[in-house]
Coordinates of C-alpha atoms and ligand atoms in Angstrom, one line a residue:
M388 CA -0.1 -0.1 0.1
T389 CA 1.3 3.5 -0.8
T390 CA 1.3 6.1 1.9
Y391 CA 1.3 9.7 1.3
E392 CA 2.9 12.1 3.8
K393 CA 1.2 15.5 3.9
A394 CA 3.8 18.3 3.1
P395 CA 3.8 20.9 5.9
S396 CA 1.9 23.9 4.7
R397 CA 2.5 27.5 5.5
R398 CA -0.9 28.4 4.5
P399 CA -3.7 28.7 7.1
A400 CA -5.8 25.5 7.5
A401 CA -8.8 25.2 5.3
D402 CA -11.3 26.1 8.2
E403 CA -9.1 29.2 9.0
A404 CA -8.9 30.5 5.4
S405 CA -11.4 33.0 4.4
S406 CA -14.0 31.9 1.9
G407 CA -12.4 34.1 -0.9
Q408 CA -9.1 32.3 -0.2
R409 CA -10.8 29.0 -0.4
V410 CA -12.4 29.7 -3.8
A411 CA -8.9 31.0 -5.0
D412 CA -7.3 27.8 -3.7
W413 CA -10.0 25.7 -5.5
F414 CA -9.3 27.2 -8.8
D415 CA -5.6 27.3 -8.4
G416 CA -5.5 23.6 -7.7
R417 CA -7.2 23.1 -11.1
L418 CA -6.0 25.7 -13.3
G419 CA -2.7 26.8 -11.8
I420 CA -3.9 30.5 -12.0
H421 CA -1.8 31.5 -8.9
S422 CA 1.6 30.5 -10.4
L423 CA 0.4 31.9 -13.9
G424 CA -0.5 35.1 -12.2
R425 CA 2.6 35.4 -10.2
K426 CA 4.7 35.0 -13.4
Y427 CA 2.7 37.2 -15.7
L428 CA 0.9 39.9 -13.6
R429 CA 4.1 41.5 -12.5
K430 CA 5.4 41.8 -16.1
V431 CA 6.6 45.2 -16.7
F432 CA 5.0 47.5 -19.3
P433 CA 6.7 50.7 -20.5
D434 CA 4.9 53.8 -20.5
H435 CA 4.3 55.8 -23.8
W436 CA 1.0 57.5 -25.2
S437 CA 1.3 55.6 -28.4
F438 CA 0.9 52.2 -26.7
L439 CA -2.8 53.6 -26.2
L440 CA -3.5 53.0 -29.9
G441 CA -3.4 49.2 -29.5
E442 CA -5.8 49.5 -26.7
I443 CA -8.3 51.6 -28.8
C444 CA -8.2 48.8 -31.3
L445 CA -8.8 46.2 -28.4
W446 CA -11.6 48.1 -26.6
S447 CA -13.4 49.2 -29.9
F448 CA -13.4 45.4 -30.8
V449 CA -14.9 44.7 -27.6
V450 CA -17.5 47.3 -28.1
L451 CA -18.2 45.9 -31.5
I452 CA -18.8 42.4 -30.1
L453 CA -21.1 43.8 -27.3
T454 CA -23.1 45.9 -29.5
G455 CA -23.2 43.2 -32.4
V456 CA -24.6 40.6 -30.1
Y457 CA -27.4 43.0 -29.2
L458 CA -28.2 43.7 -32.9
T459 CA -28.4 40.0 -33.7
L460 CA -31.3 39.8 -31.2
F461 CA -33.4 42.0 -33.4
F462 CA -31.9 41.8 -37.0
H463 CA -33.4 39.4 -39.4
P464 CA -30.9 38.3 -42.0
S465 CA -33.5 37.5 -44.7
M466 CA -34.2 38.9 -48.2
N467 CA -37.9 37.7 -48.2
E468 CA -40.1 40.5 -49.2
V469 CA -42.4 42.0 -46.8
T470 CA -44.4 45.2 -46.7
Y471 CA -43.3 47.7 -43.9
H472 CA -45.8 48.7 -41.2
G473 CA -43.4 50.2 -38.5
S474 CA -43.4 53.6 -37.0
Y475 CA -41.5 55.4 -39.7
V476 CA -44.3 56.9 -41.7
P477 CA -42.6 57.8 -45.1
L478 CA -41.9 54.2 -45.7
K479 CA -45.3 52.8 -44.5
G480 CA -46.6 50.4 -47.2
V481 CA -43.4 50.1 -49.0
R482 CA -42.3 46.6 -50.0
M483 CA -38.8 45.7 -48.8
S484 CA -36.6 43.0 -47.6
E485 CA -37.1 41.7 -44.1
A486 CA -33.5 42.6 -43.4
Y487 CA -34.1 46.2 -44.2
A488 CA -37.5 46.2 -42.4
S489 CA -35.7 44.8 -39.2
T490 CA -33.0 47.5 -39.5
L491 CA -35.8 50.2 -39.6
D492 CA -37.3 48.4 -36.5
I493 CA -34.0 48.5 -34.7
S494 CA -33.8 52.1 -35.4
F495 CA -37.3 53.3 -34.6
D496 CA -39.0 50.5 -32.5
V497 CA -36.5 48.6 -30.4
R498 CA -35.5 50.4 -27.1
G499 CA -32.1 51.7 -27.4
G500 CA -31.8 50.2 -30.8
L501 CA -30.8 53.2 -32.8
L502 CA -28.1 54.1 -30.2
I503 CA -26.6 50.6 -30.3
R504 CA -26.6 50.6 -34.2
Q505 CA -24.9 53.9 -34.2
I506 CA -22.4 52.7 -31.5
H507 CA -21.6 49.7 -33.6
H508 CA -21.2 51.7 -36.7
W509 CA -19.1 54.3 -35.2
A510 CA -17.0 51.6 -33.2
A511 CA -16.4 50.0 -36.8
L512 CA -15.0 53.3 -38.2
I513 CA -12.9 54.0 -35.0
F514 CA -11.8 50.3 -34.7
I515 CA -10.2 50.4 -38.3
A516 CA -9.0 53.9 -38.0
G517 CA -7.1 52.7 -34.6
M518 CA -5.8 49.6 -36.4
L519 CA -4.3 51.7 -39.2
M520 CA -2.6 54.3 -36.8
H521 CA -1.4 51.5 -34.5
M522 CA 0.1 49.7 -37.6
M523 CA 1.8 52.9 -38.8
R524 CA 3.2 53.7 -35.3
H525 CA 4.7 50.3 -35.3
F526 CA 5.9 50.8 -38.9
F527 CA 7.6 54.1 -38.1
T528 CA 9.3 52.9 -34.9
G529 CA 10.6 49.6 -36.6
S530 CA 8.9 47.5 -33.8
F531 CA 8.1 44.9 -36.4
R532 CA 11.7 43.7 -36.5
K533 CA 12.8 40.4 -35.1
P534 CA 11.2 38.7 -33.0
R535 CA 8.0 40.5 -33.8
E536 CA 7.4 39.7 -37.5
I537 CA 4.8 37.1 -36.9
N538 CA 2.9 39.4 -34.5
W539 CA 3.0 42.1 -37.2
L540 CA 1.4 39.6 -39.7
F541 CA -1.1 38.6 -37.1
G542 CA -2.0 42.4 -36.7
W543 CA -1.9 43.0 -40.5
T544 CA -4.4 40.0 -40.9
L545 CA -6.6 41.7 -38.4
L546 CA -6.7 44.9 -40.4
F547 CA -7.4 43.0 -43.7
L548 CA -10.2 41.1 -42.0
G549 CA -11.6 44.1 -40.2
I550 CA -11.9 46.0 -43.6
F551 CA -14.1 43.0 -45.0
E552 CA -16.0 42.6 -41.7
G553 CA -17.0 46.2 -42.0
L554 CA -18.0 45.8 -45.7
F555 CA -20.2 42.8 -44.9
G556 CA -21.4 44.6 -41.9
Y557 CA -22.9 47.6 -43.9
S558 CA -24.1 45.2 -46.5
L559 CA -26.5 43.6 -44.1
P560 CA -29.2 46.3 -43.7
D561 CA -30.1 45.9 -47.5
D562 CA -30.8 49.6 -47.9
L563 CA -29.4 51.6 -50.9
L564 CA -25.8 51.9 -49.4
S565 CA -25.7 48.2 -48.8
G566 CA -26.9 47.5 -52.4
T567 CA -24.5 50.0 -53.8
G568 CA -21.5 48.3 -52.0
M569 CA -22.8 44.9 -53.1
R570 CA -23.0 46.0 -56.5
F571 CA -19.4 47.1 -56.3
V572 CA -18.4 43.6 -55.0
D573 CA -20.4 42.0 -58.0
G574 CA -18.5 44.3 -60.5
A575 CA -15.1 43.5 -58.9
L576 CA -15.9 39.6 -59.0
L577 CA -17.2 39.8 -62.7
S578 CA -13.9 41.5 -63.8
V579 CA -11.9 38.3 -62.6
P580 CA -10.9 36.7 -65.9
I581 CA -12.4 33.3 -66.7
V582 CA -13.9 32.6 -63.3
G583 CA -15.5 36.0 -62.7
T584 CA -19.1 35.0 -63.6
Y585 CA -18.9 31.8 -61.6
L586 CA -17.5 33.7 -58.6
S587 CA -20.5 36.2 -58.9
F588 CA -23.1 33.4 -59.2
F589 CA -21.4 31.4 -56.3
T590 CA -21.4 34.5 -54.1
F591 CA -24.9 35.8 -54.8
G592 CA -26.5 32.4 -55.2
G593 CA -27.5 33.3 -58.9
E594 CA -28.0 36.4 -60.7
F595 CA -27.1 39.5 -58.6
P596 CA -28.6 40.5 -56.2
G597 CA -30.4 37.2 -55.6
D598 CA -32.1 36.2 -52.3
D599 CA -29.2 34.7 -50.3
V600 CA -26.5 37.3 -50.1
V601 CA -27.6 38.9 -46.8
A602 CA -27.9 35.5 -45.1
R603 CA -24.5 34.6 -46.3
F604 CA -22.8 37.7 -45.4
Y605 CA -24.5 37.6 -41.9
S606 CA -22.9 34.2 -41.1
L607 CA -19.6 35.6 -42.2
H608 CA -20.2 38.8 -40.3
V609 CA -21.3 37.5 -36.9
L610 CA -19.7 34.1 -36.9
V611 CA -16.7 33.2 -39.1
I612 CA -14.7 36.6 -39.3
P613 CA -15.3 37.7 -35.7
G614 CA -14.2 34.2 -34.5
I615 CA -11.1 34.4 -36.5
M616 CA -10.4 37.8 -35.3
A617 CA -11.0 37.0 -31.7
A618 CA -8.5 34.1 -32.0
L619 CA -6.0 36.4 -33.7
V620 CA -6.4 39.2 -31.0
V621 CA -5.7 36.6 -28.4
A622 CA -2.6 35.2 -30.1
H623 CA -1.6 39.0 -30.7
L624 CA -1.7 39.8 -27.1
I625 CA 0.0 36.5 -25.9
L626 CA 2.9 37.3 -28.2
V627 CA 3.1 40.9 -26.9
F628 CA 3.5 39.3 -23.5
Y629 CA 5.9 36.7 -24.7
H630 CA 8.2 39.0 -26.5
K631 CA 7.9 41.7 -23.9
H632 CA 7.0 45.1 -24.9
T633 CA 9.5 47.3 -26.9
Q634 CA 10.4 50.6 -25.5
F635 CA 11.6 53.9 -26.8
P636 CA 15.3 54.5 -26.2
G637 CA 16.4 56.6 -23.2
P638 CA 18.7 56.4 -20.2
G639 CA 18.7 53.1 -18.5
K640 CA 16.8 51.3 -21.3
T641 CA 18.6 48.6 -23.3
E642 CA 17.9 45.8 -25.6
R643 CA 17.8 43.5 -22.5
N644 CA 15.5 45.2 -19.9
V645 CA 12.0 46.9 -20.0
V646 CA 11.6 50.0 -17.8
G647 CA 8.0 50.8 -16.7
A648 CA 5.2 49.9 -14.4
P649 CA 4.0 46.3 -13.6
F650 CA 1.0 45.0 -15.4
M651 CA -0.8 44.5 -12.1
P652 CA -2.0 46.9 -10.6
V653 CA -0.7 50.0 -12.6
Y654 CA -1.3 48.8 -16.2
M655 CA -4.3 46.8 -15.4
A656 CA -6.0 49.9 -13.7
K657 CA -5.2 52.2 -16.6
A658 CA -6.3 49.7 -19.3
G659 CA -9.6 49.2 -17.3
G660 CA -10.1 52.9 -17.1
F661 CA -9.3 53.3 -20.9
F662 CA -11.9 50.7 -21.8
F663 CA -14.6 53.1 -20.2
L664 CA -12.9 56.0 -21.9
V665 CA -13.1 54.4 -25.3
F666 CA -16.6 53.1 -24.9
G667 CA -17.7 56.5 -23.5
V668 CA -16.3 58.6 -26.3
I669 CA -17.7 56.1 -28.9
T670 CA -21.2 56.4 -27.2
L671 CA -20.9 60.1 -27.0
I672 CA -20.1 60.3 -30.7
A673 CA -22.8 57.9 -31.6
A674 CA -25.4 59.8 -29.6
I675 CA -24.8 63.1 -31.4
A676 CA -23.6 62.2 -34.8
T677 CA -25.9 60.3 -37.2
I678 CA -24.3 57.6 -39.1
N679 CA -26.0 55.5 -42.0
P680 CA -29.4 56.7 -41.6
V681 CA -30.8 53.8 -43.5
W682 CA -34.2 55.3 -43.6
S683 CA -33.3 58.2 -45.7
Y684 CA -31.7 56.2 -48.5
G685 CA -34.6 53.8 -48.8
P686 CA -34.5 50.0 -49.7
Y687 CA -32.1 48.8 -52.5
R688 CA -33.5 48.4 -56.0
A689 CA -31.0 46.9 -58.4
D690 CA -32.4 49.2 -61.2
Q691 CA -32.0 52.4 -59.2
V692 CA -29.3 54.8 -59.8
S693 CA -27.1 55.4 -56.7
T694 CA -27.5 58.6 -54.7
G695 CA -24.5 60.1 -53.1
A696 CA -24.0 56.9 -51.1
Q697 CA -20.5 56.5 -50.1
P698 CA -18.6 53.4 -48.7
D699 CA -17.2 53.7 -45.2
W700 CA -13.8 55.4 -45.1
Y701 CA -11.7 52.3 -45.0
L702 CA -12.9 51.2 -48.3
G703 CA -12.8 54.8 -49.7
F704 CA -9.4 54.0 -51.3
A705 CA -10.6 50.9 -53.0
E706 CA -13.3 53.0 -54.4
G707 CA -10.9 55.8 -55.4
L708 CA -8.8 53.4 -57.5
V709 CA -11.7 52.2 -59.6
R710 CA -13.0 55.8 -60.0
I711 CA -9.6 57.2 -61.2
M712 CA -9.0 54.2 -63.5
P713 CA -9.8 54.8 -67.3
G714 CA -12.5 52.4 -68.5
W715 CA -10.1 50.2 -70.4
E716 CA -11.4 46.9 -71.9
I717 CA -9.5 44.5 -74.0
N718 CA -10.7 41.6 -76.0
V719 CA -8.9 38.3 -75.6
A720 CA -10.1 35.3 -77.7
G721 CA -13.6 36.6 -77.8
H722 CA -13.6 37.3 -74.0
T723 CA -13.8 41.0 -72.6
L724 CA -11.3 41.8 -69.9
V725 CA -12.5 44.9 -68.0
M726 CA -9.1 46.2 -67.2
G727 CA -10.8 49.5 -65.8
V728 CA -12.0 47.3 -62.8
L729 CA -9.5 44.4 -62.9
I730 CA -6.3 46.7 -62.3
P731 CA -7.8 48.5 -59.4
I732 CA -9.0 45.3 -57.7
V733 CA -5.5 43.8 -58.0
T734 CA -3.8 47.0 -56.9
F735 CA -6.1 47.2 -53.8
P736 CA -4.7 44.1 -52.1
L737 CA -1.3 44.7 -53.4
L738 CA -1.1 48.2 -51.6
L739 CA -2.0 46.4 -48.3
I740 CA 0.2 43.4 -48.9
F741 CA 3.3 45.8 -49.6
I742 CA 2.9 47.0 -46.1
G743 CA 2.2 43.6 -44.7
V744 CA 5.5 42.1 -46.1
Y745 CA 7.6 45.3 -45.5
P746 CA 9.3 43.7 -42.3
F747 CA 10.5 40.8 -44.6
L748 CA 11.8 43.0 -47.3
E749 CA 13.7 45.4 -44.9
S750 CA 15.3 42.4 -43.0
W751 CA 16.4 40.9 -46.5
V752 CA 17.9 44.3 -47.6
T753 CA 19.7 45.1 -44.3
G754 CA 20.7 41.4 -43.6
D755 CA 19.9 42.2 -40.1
K756 CA 18.9 39.0 -38.2
R757 CA 19.4 40.3 -34.6
E758 CA 16.5 40.8 -32.1
H759 CA 15.6 44.3 -31.4
H760 CA 13.6 45.6 -28.4
L761 CA 14.5 49.1 -28.5
L762 CA 12.4 51.3 -30.9
D763 CA 13.9 53.5 -33.7
R764 CA 13.2 57.2 -33.7
P765 CA 11.6 57.6 -37.1
R766 CA 14.1 60.3 -38.2
N767 CA 17.0 58.0 -37.8
R768 CA 15.5 55.7 -40.4
P769 CA 14.6 58.3 -43.1
I770 CA 13.9 55.9 -45.9
R771 CA 11.6 53.8 -43.9
T772 CA 9.8 56.8 -42.5
S773 CA 9.4 58.2 -46.0
I774 CA 8.0 55.1 -47.4
G775 CA 5.6 55.1 -44.6
T776 CA 4.4 58.8 -45.2
A777 CA 4.3 58.2 -49.0
W778 CA 2.2 55.1 -48.4
I779 CA -0.3 57.1 -46.2
S780 CA -0.4 60.0 -48.8
L781 CA -1.4 57.4 -51.6
Y782 CA -4.1 56.1 -49.3
L783 CA -5.4 59.5 -48.6
I784 CA -5.4 60.6 -52.3
L785 CA -7.2 57.4 -53.2
F786 CA -9.7 58.0 -50.4
A787 CA -10.4 61.6 -51.7
A788 CA -10.6 60.2 -55.4
G789 CA -13.3 57.7 -53.9
G790 CA -15.4 60.8 -53.2
N791 CA -14.7 62.7 -56.5
D792 CA -18.3 63.4 -57.1
I793 CA -18.6 65.0 -53.7
V794 CA -15.4 66.9 -54.0
A795 CA -16.8 68.2 -57.4
T796 CA -20.1 69.3 -56.0
L797 CA -18.6 70.8 -52.9
F798 CA -16.1 72.9 -54.8
H799 CA -18.1 73.5 -57.9
L800 CA -15.7 71.8 -60.1
S801 CA -16.1 69.5 -63.1
I802 CA -15.9 65.8 -62.1
N803 CA -13.4 65.3 -64.9
T804 CA -11.2 67.9 -63.4
V805 CA -11.2 66.3 -60.0
T806 CA -10.7 62.8 -61.7
W807 CA -7.7 64.1 -63.6
A808 CA -6.2 65.9 -60.7
A809 CA -6.6 62.5 -58.6
R810 CA -4.8 60.6 -61.5
I811 CA -1.9 62.9 -61.6
A812 CA -1.8 63.2 -57.7
V813 CA -1.6 59.5 -57.3
L814 CA 1.6 59.4 -59.2
V815 CA 3.2 62.6 -58.2
V816 CA 2.2 63.3 -54.6
P817 CA 3.6 60.0 -53.0
V818 CA 7.0 60.8 -54.7
L819 CA 7.0 64.3 -53.4
V820 CA 5.9 63.2 -49.9
F821 CA 8.7 60.7 -50.0
V822 CA 11.3 63.3 -50.8
V823 CA 10.1 65.9 -48.4
T824 CA 9.9 63.5 -45.5
R825 CA 13.5 62.3 -46.2
R826 CA 14.7 65.7 -46.1
I827 CA 12.9 66.5 -42.9
C828 CA 14.3 63.5 -41.3
L829 CA 17.8 64.5 -42.4
G830 CA 17.3 67.9 -41.3
L831 CA 16.2 66.6 -37.9
Q832 CA 19.3 64.3 -37.8
R833 CA 21.4 67.4 -38.5
R834 CA 19.6 69.3 -35.7
D835 CA 20.4 66.5 -33.3
R836 CA 23.9 66.5 -34.3
E837 CA 24.1 70.2 -33.6
L838 CA 22.4 69.9 -30.3
V839 CA 24.9 67.2 -29.2
L840 CA 27.9 69.1 -30.3
H841 CA 26.9 72.7 -29.5
G842 CA 24.0 72.4 -27.0
R843 CA 20.8 74.3 -27.0
E844 CA 20.6 78.0 -28.3
T845 CA 19.6 80.1 -25.2
G846 CA 19.0 83.4 -27.1
V847 CA 21.4 85.0 -24.5
I848 CA 24.1 87.0 -26.2
K849 CA 27.3 87.6 -24.5
R850 CA 30.0 90.2 -25.4
L851 CA 33.5 88.8 -24.9
P852 CA 36.4 91.1 -23.6
H853 CA 37.8 91.7 -27.1
G854 CA 34.3 92.8 -28.3
E855 CA 32.9 89.7 -30.1
F856 CA 29.3 88.8 -29.5
V857 CA 28.6 85.3 -29.0
E858 CA 25.4 83.3 -28.2
V859 CA 25.4 81.3 -25.0
H860 CA 24.7 77.5 -25.7
Q861 CA 23.3 75.4 -22.9
P862 CA 24.8 71.9 -23.1
L863 CA 22.5 69.1 -23.1
S864 CA 22.0 66.7 -20.0
P865 CA 23.7 63.2 -20.2
A866 CA 20.3 61.6 -20.5
E867 CA 19.5 63.8 -23.6
L868 CA 23.0 63.2 -25.0
H869 CA 22.3 59.5 -24.6
T870 CA 19.0 59.6 -26.2
L871 CA 20.2 61.4 -29.3
T872 CA 23.2 59.3 -29.9
Q873 CA 22.3 55.8 -28.9
H874 CA 21.1 54.6 -32.3
E875 CA 23.1 52.4 -34.6
Q876 CA 24.0 53.9 -38.0
P877 CA 24.4 50.6 -40.1
R878 CA 26.5 50.5 -43.1
P879 CA 25.3 49.3 -46.4
L880 CA 25.9 45.7 -47.4
D881 CA 28.5 44.9 -50.0
A882 CA 27.6 43.0 -53.1
G883 CA 30.9 41.0 -52.8
P884 CA 33.1 40.1 -55.9
A885 CA 31.1 39.3 -59.1
R886 CA 33.4 36.4 -59.9
D887 CA 35.5 34.1 -57.5
A888 CA 39.3 33.7 -57.7
N889 CA 38.9 31.3 -60.7
G890 CA 36.8 33.7 -62.7
V891 CA 33.7 31.8 -62.0
P892 CA 30.6 34.1 -61.7
S893 CA 29.5 33.8 -58.0
P894 CA 26.1 32.3 -57.5
N895 CA 23.2 34.8 -56.9
G896 CA 25.2 37.6 -58.1
S897 CA 22.3 39.6 -59.4
K898 CA 20.2 39.1 -56.4
R899 CA 23.3 40.1 -54.2
R900 CA 23.8 43.2 -56.5
L901 CA 20.1 44.3 -56.1
R902 CA 20.4 43.7 -52.3
A903 CA 23.5 45.9 -52.1
L904 CA 21.9 48.6 -54.2
L905 CA 18.7 48.6 -52.0
S906 CA 20.9 48.6 -49.0
R907 CA 23.0 51.5 -50.1
G908 CA 19.5 53.4 -50.7
L909 CA 18.7 52.6 -47.1
Y910 CA 22.0 53.3 -45.4
G911 CA 24.4 54.7 -47.9
T912 CA 25.7 58.2 -48.6
G913 CA 23.1 60.8 -48.3
A914 CA 20.6 58.5 -46.5
Q915 CA 21.8 59.4 -43.0
V916 CA 23.7 62.1 -41.2
A917 CA 26.7 60.8 -39.3
K918 CA 26.0 61.1 -35.7
P919 CA 28.7 62.9 -33.7
T920 CA 31.6 60.7 -32.5
A921 CA 33.2 60.8 -29.0
E922 CA 36.2 62.7 -30.4
E923 CA 34.0 65.2 -32.1
Y924 CA 32.2 65.7 -29.0
R925 CA 35.4 66.1 -27.0
E926 CA 36.7 68.7 -29.6
A927 CA 33.6 70.7 -29.3
H928 CA 33.6 70.7 -25.4
P929 CA 37.4 71.2 -24.5
D930 CA 36.4 72.9 -21.1
E931 CA 34.2 70.1 -20.2
E932 CA 37.2 67.8 -20.4
V933 CA 39.3 70.2 -18.3
E934 CA 36.6 70.4 -15.8
E935 CA 36.1 66.5 -15.8
R936 CA 39.9 66.1 -15.3
Q937 CA 39.7 68.7 -12.4
E938 CA 36.7 66.9 -10.9
A939 CA 38.5 63.6 -11.0
R940 CA 41.6 65.1 -9.5
A941 CA 39.6 66.6 -6.7
I942 CA 37.8 63.3 -6.1
S943 CA 41.1 61.4 -5.9
E944 CA 42.6 64.0 -3.6
A945 CA 39.6 64.0 -1.4
G946 CA 38.7 60.4 -1.6
P947 CA 35.4 58.9 -2.9
P948 CA 32.3 60.5 -1.7
D949 CA 30.2 58.6 1.0
G950 CA 27.8 56.0 0.0
Ligands
LIG625 C1 -14.7 43.8 -36.1 C2 -15.9 43.7 -36.0 C3 -17.2 44.3 -36.7 C4 -17.2 45.3 -37.5 C5 -16.2 46.1 -38.2 C6 -18.7 45.4 -37.7 C7 -19.3 46.4 -38.6 C8 -20.6 46.5 -38.8 C9 -21.1 47.6 -39.8 C10 -20.4 48.8 -40.3 C11 -22.6 47.4 -39.7 C12 -23.5 48.3 -40.3 C13 -24.2 49.0 -39.2 C14 -25.3 49.8 -39.6 O1 -26.4 49.5 -39.7 O2 -25.2 51.1 -39.8 C15 -22.7 46.2 -38.9 C16 -24.0 45.6 -38.9 C17 -24.2 44.6 -38.2 N1 -23.3 43.9 -37.3 FE1 -21.4 44.3 -37.2 N2 -19.3 44.6 -37.1 C18 -18.4 43.8 -36.4 C19 -18.8 42.8 -35.6 C20 -19.9 42.3 -35.3 C21 -20.1 41.1 -34.4 C22 -19.1 40.5 -33.6 C23 -21.5 41.0 -34.5 C24 -22.4 39.8 -33.7 C25 -22.0 39.0 -33.0 C26 -22.1 42.0 -35.3 C27 -23.5 42.0 -35.8 C28 -24.0 43.0 -36.7 C29 -25.3 42.9 -37.1 C30 -26.5 41.8 -36.6 C31 -25.6 43.8 -38.0 C32 -26.8 44.3 -38.6 C33 -27.6 45.3 -37.9 C34 -27.5 46.6 -38.4 O3 -27.1 47.0 -39.4 O4 -28.0 47.5 -37.7 N3 -21.2 42.6 -35.9 N4 -21.5 45.7 -38.5
LIG626 C1 -7.7 44.1 -33.3 C2 -6.7 44.6 -33.7 C3 -5.5 44.9 -32.8 C4 -5.5 44.9 -31.4 C5 -6.6 44.7 -30.5 C6 -4.1 45.2 -31.1 C7 -3.6 45.2 -29.7 C8 -2.3 45.4 -29.4 C9 -1.8 45.9 -28.1 C10 -2.7 46.1 -26.9 C11 -0.5 45.9 -28.2 C12 0.5 46.3 -27.1 C13 0.4 47.9 -27.0 C14 1.0 48.7 -28.1 O1 2.1 48.5 -28.5 O2 0.2 49.4 -28.7 C15 -0.1 45.5 -29.5 C16 1.2 45.4 -30.0 C17 1.6 45.2 -31.3 N1 0.7 45.3 -32.4 FE1 -1.3 45.4 -32.3 N2 -3.3 45.3 -32.2 C18 -4.1 45.1 -33.3 C19 -3.8 45.3 -34.6 C20 -2.6 45.4 -35.2 C21 -2.1 45.7 -36.5 C22 -3.1 46.0 -37.6 C23 -0.8 45.8 -36.5 C24 0.2 45.9 -37.8 C25 0.0 45.5 -38.8 C26 -0.2 45.4 -35.2 C27 1.0 45.2 -34.9 C28 1.4 45.2 -33.6 C29 2.8 44.9 -33.1 C30 4.1 44.6 -34.1 C31 3.0 45.0 -31.8 C32 4.1 44.6 -30.8 C33 4.9 45.9 -30.5 C34 5.7 45.8 -29.4 O3 5.9 44.8 -28.7 O4 6.3 47.0 -29.2 N3 -1.4 45.2 -34.4 N4 -1.2 45.3 -30.2

């Protein structure tokens, strides 16, 4: 027979423990929460305002789920035709789909329904704006470098799915805006060579618009996509924990430590408070600003010409691509290829894919395989920063082009003028933005160099004994000096010899040459301003050296200070 000896316990006996402790013990014995909590709840999180962008994404996602679940209680995802008898008088007696009628009911007859609909829609807009800003903040500071590439891809997939989740969402009410959006989807599918018609029939269950699409988009919208997104958010956050958070450079911060406050209680309290702030602000906006007034557009009729219906902002750039594209068509073996739509719908994902794969492109070009936990200051990586701003400018121009009719009406211009201006701007503005950003970054680097070498200008003018006027410069503190000079300045990669000692061409020669060329673009001459060396600093501060020596002598004579 096996006997077990009870290990002496420092905890109070079961009957002495409080009921809360007994519950905690019960769970700990089954889930090991105590040890998990001990390990992770004290994890240190650095403090910076930009880390809140990730939380805006997180909390607006939670708001979307909460409000979305409420909407499912009243929304009927059906395209069966019914006659409206609700309380919105102008549409009484109008035949419409059940989906549209139930959206009207949510808006006018369900208690709190309109507010929840508005919160859901505003949260969607803010969620995707938050993701875009969060992504660009990580882009500009290079936090996507090893070991966070996979987390970047998780995040990117969230953005990609979020855009489609929004599209499916505003397709559900089956009003004129929904129908116009779905017509767009149908046109995009039809333009795909060879299989386009099949894709359209498959999606809509027959000829557009059919009777099935709302129910299909509904399953995707409330089940499939949120399910995948929720799993990705969890994986994303687990990886943030696992990798530890990156931090901005500064005194005491290294690639090996994290300086900040512990997750519990400081960060947890902040994050909890921030949830209510995000929820509160979204609710306030939803309570005062109308969004998607489905009743004013009316139900969708496939034969109806669209009114000024616009897609939600995050799809504006896809719309813009289609609107500025000339209506080219070519005929191949008796089949018409609608290039006017095909090119934009290929460009749309490519624009997103470019930013998604950028970390891998950069790591290939730089050949940098090291881990990075300290963030870059955007000015110190001028080319990356310029690529980011050029990408944003392209996105914004396409967004404006997506509303070319509105811009034309607003400014009393011809729509052709606006379209042509957008066509030219799409090619010219990103290049200009790239060049200007690069110059600004280099200018800021030069300013940092000046600051380190000569200190801050004080505006105090001094007259020297021999009559010369000089401005007094205030030297930077050691902490500031560290922050401005801690960054690495990598050298461009070398392509290596084109042939080996025996005259045999080196393998992958053209690939290596391309890499060396891009690497020179990133880090070569003109791509960064050399940061001051220690010698330059000493040369610029001869007095400091004398002072330091005097101080050292004083210390050695007087002995080290106490403590
Ligand atoms: C990332 C997440 C989500 C986004 C971006 C999103 C976006 C949207 C948008 C823009 C609409 C149109 C709202 C309107 O009528 O003006 C919508 C409708 C709807 N959403 Fe979501 N949603 C998300 C998640 C969810 C979830 C998780 C659910 C349910 C569990 C849900 C349920 C619904 C329902 C039932 C409607 C139709 C009702 C209506 O339009 O009033 N959504 N969604
Ligand atoms: C539902 C959407 C998302 C949520 C809820 C979310 C949430 C978060 C949170 C809370 C953090 C830690 C705090 C911070 O650095 O801001 C974080 C970090 C991160 N996120 Fe996201 N994020 C989302 C989307 C994205 C997107 C679209 C990208 C980029 C394509 C991205 C890339 C990253 C990266 C690389 C980190 C790690 C940075 C580090 O450790 O410094 N995330 N995310």
